[in-house]
CSV table of C-alpha atoms in Angstrom, one decimal:
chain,number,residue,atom,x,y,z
M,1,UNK,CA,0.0,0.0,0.0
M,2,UNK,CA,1.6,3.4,-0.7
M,3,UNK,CA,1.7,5.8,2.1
M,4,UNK,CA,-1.0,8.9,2.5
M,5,UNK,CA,-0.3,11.7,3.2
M,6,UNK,CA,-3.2,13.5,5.4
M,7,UNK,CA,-4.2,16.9,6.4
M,8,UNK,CA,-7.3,16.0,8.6
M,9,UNK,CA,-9.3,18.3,10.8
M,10,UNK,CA,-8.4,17.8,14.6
M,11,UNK,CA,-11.2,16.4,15.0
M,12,UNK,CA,-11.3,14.4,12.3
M,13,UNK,CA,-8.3,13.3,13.7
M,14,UNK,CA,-9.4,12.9,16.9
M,15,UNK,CA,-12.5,10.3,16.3
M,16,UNK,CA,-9.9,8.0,13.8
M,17,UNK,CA,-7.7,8.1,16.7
M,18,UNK,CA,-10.0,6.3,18.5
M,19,UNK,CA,-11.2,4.0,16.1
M,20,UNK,CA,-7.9,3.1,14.3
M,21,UNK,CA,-9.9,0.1,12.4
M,22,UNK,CA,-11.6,3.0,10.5
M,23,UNK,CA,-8.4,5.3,9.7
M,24,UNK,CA,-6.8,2.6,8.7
M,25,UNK,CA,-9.9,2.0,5.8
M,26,UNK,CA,-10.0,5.7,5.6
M,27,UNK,CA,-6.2,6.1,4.5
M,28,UNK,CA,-6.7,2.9,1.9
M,29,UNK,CA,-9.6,4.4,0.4
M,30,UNK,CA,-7.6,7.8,0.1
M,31,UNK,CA,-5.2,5.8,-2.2
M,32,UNK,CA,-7.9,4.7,-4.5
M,33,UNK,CA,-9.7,6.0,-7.3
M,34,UNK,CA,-13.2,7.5,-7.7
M,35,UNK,CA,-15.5,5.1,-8.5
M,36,UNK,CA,-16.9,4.6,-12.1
M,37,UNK,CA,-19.6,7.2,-12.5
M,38,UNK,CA,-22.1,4.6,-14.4
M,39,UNK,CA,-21.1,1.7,-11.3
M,40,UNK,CA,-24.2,0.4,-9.5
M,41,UNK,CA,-23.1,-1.7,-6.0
M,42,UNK,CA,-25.2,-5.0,-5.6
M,43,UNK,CA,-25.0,-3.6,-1.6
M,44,UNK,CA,-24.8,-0.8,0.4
M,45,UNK,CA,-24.4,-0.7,3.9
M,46,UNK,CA,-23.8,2.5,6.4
M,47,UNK,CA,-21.7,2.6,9.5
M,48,UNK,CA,-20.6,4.6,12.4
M,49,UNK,CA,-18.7,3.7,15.6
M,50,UNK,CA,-21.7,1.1,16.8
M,51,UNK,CA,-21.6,-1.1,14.2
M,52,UNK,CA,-23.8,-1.1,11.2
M,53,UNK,CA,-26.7,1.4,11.0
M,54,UNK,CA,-28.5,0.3,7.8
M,55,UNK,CA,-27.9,-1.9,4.4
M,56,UNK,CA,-29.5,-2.6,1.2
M,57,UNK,CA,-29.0,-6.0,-0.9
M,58,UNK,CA,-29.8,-5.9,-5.1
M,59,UNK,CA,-31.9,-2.8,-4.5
M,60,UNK,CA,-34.6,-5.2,-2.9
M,61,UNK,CA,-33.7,-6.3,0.5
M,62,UNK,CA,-33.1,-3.4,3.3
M,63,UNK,CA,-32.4,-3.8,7.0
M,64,UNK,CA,-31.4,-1.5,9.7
M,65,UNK,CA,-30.1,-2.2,13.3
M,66,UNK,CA,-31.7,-0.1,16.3
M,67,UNK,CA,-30.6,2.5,18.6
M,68,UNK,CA,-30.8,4.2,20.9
M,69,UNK,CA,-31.7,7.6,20.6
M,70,UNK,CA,-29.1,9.1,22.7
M,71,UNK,CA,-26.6,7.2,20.6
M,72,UNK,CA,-24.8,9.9,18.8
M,73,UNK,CA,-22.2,8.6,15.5
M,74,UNK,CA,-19.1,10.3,15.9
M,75,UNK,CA,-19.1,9.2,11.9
M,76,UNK,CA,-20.7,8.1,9.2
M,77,UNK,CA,-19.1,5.7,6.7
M,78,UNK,CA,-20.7,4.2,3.5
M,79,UNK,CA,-19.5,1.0,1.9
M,80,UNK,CA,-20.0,-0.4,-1.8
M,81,UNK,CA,-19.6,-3.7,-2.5
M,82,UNK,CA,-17.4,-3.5,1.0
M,83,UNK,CA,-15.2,-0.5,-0.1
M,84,UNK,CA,-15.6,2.8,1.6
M,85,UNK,CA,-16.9,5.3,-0.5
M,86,UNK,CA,-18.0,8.1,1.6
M,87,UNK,CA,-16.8,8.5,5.2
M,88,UNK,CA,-17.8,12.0,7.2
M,89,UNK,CA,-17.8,13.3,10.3
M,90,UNK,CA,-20.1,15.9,11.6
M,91,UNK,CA,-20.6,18.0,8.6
M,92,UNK,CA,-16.9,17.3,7.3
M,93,UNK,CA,-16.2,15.3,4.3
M,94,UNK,CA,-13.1,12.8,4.4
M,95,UNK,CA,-13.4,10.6,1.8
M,96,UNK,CA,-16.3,11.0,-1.3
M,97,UNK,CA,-15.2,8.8,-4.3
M,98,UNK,CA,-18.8,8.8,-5.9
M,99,UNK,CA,-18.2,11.1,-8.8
M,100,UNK,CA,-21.8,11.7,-9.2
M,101,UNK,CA,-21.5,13.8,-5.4
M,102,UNK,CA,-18.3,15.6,-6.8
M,103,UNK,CA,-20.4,16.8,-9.9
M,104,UNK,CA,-23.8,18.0,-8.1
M,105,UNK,CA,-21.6,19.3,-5.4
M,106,UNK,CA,-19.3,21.6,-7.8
M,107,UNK,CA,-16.4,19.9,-7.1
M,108,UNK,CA,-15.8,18.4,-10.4
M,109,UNK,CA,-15.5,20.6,-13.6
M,110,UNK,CA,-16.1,19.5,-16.9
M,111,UNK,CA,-13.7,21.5,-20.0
């Protein structure tokens, strides 16, 4: 794996400092490309520091875990196909590799 260089928040830092399972996927998906604007994932399935919040299987089957309601997610971490694409935290973006996000978001610039 080559080495990432990353300029996270301090408190970005700070939750992936306790939860060095999920910097470590973090810093992996930092080295990998954006996903293929036209791919579909057979599943999708959302995390935070609990465990798994919510999935969805072949755009049929869904299922969701309960919680408490005074359980707040330090983060938020989507996975396609079991590869991160889109970890936040609060209202900060760490990793996004869904092109179609980059493009509505202005991020991405077509010439």
């Amino acid at each position: 794996m080559k080495s990432s260089q990353v300029n996270w928040s301090k408190q970005v830092s700070s939750v992936l400092a306790r939860y060095p399972q999920w910097q470590h996927i973090v810093i992996e998906a930092s080295n990998k490309p954006l996903f293929d604007v036209n791919y579909c994932p057979e599943t999708i399935e959302i995390f935070d520091q609990f465990g798994l919040l919510a999935g969805r299987v072949l755009n049929s089957i869904s299922y969701e875990s309960t919680r408490n309601s005074l359980d707040k997610s330090e983060f938020i971490a989507w996975l396609f196909d079991g590869e991160l694409g889109a970890f936040y935290v609060n209202d900060e973006v760490v990793i996004n590799r869904l092109q179609l996000l980059t493009e509505v978001g202005g991020g991405y610039h077509h010439d």
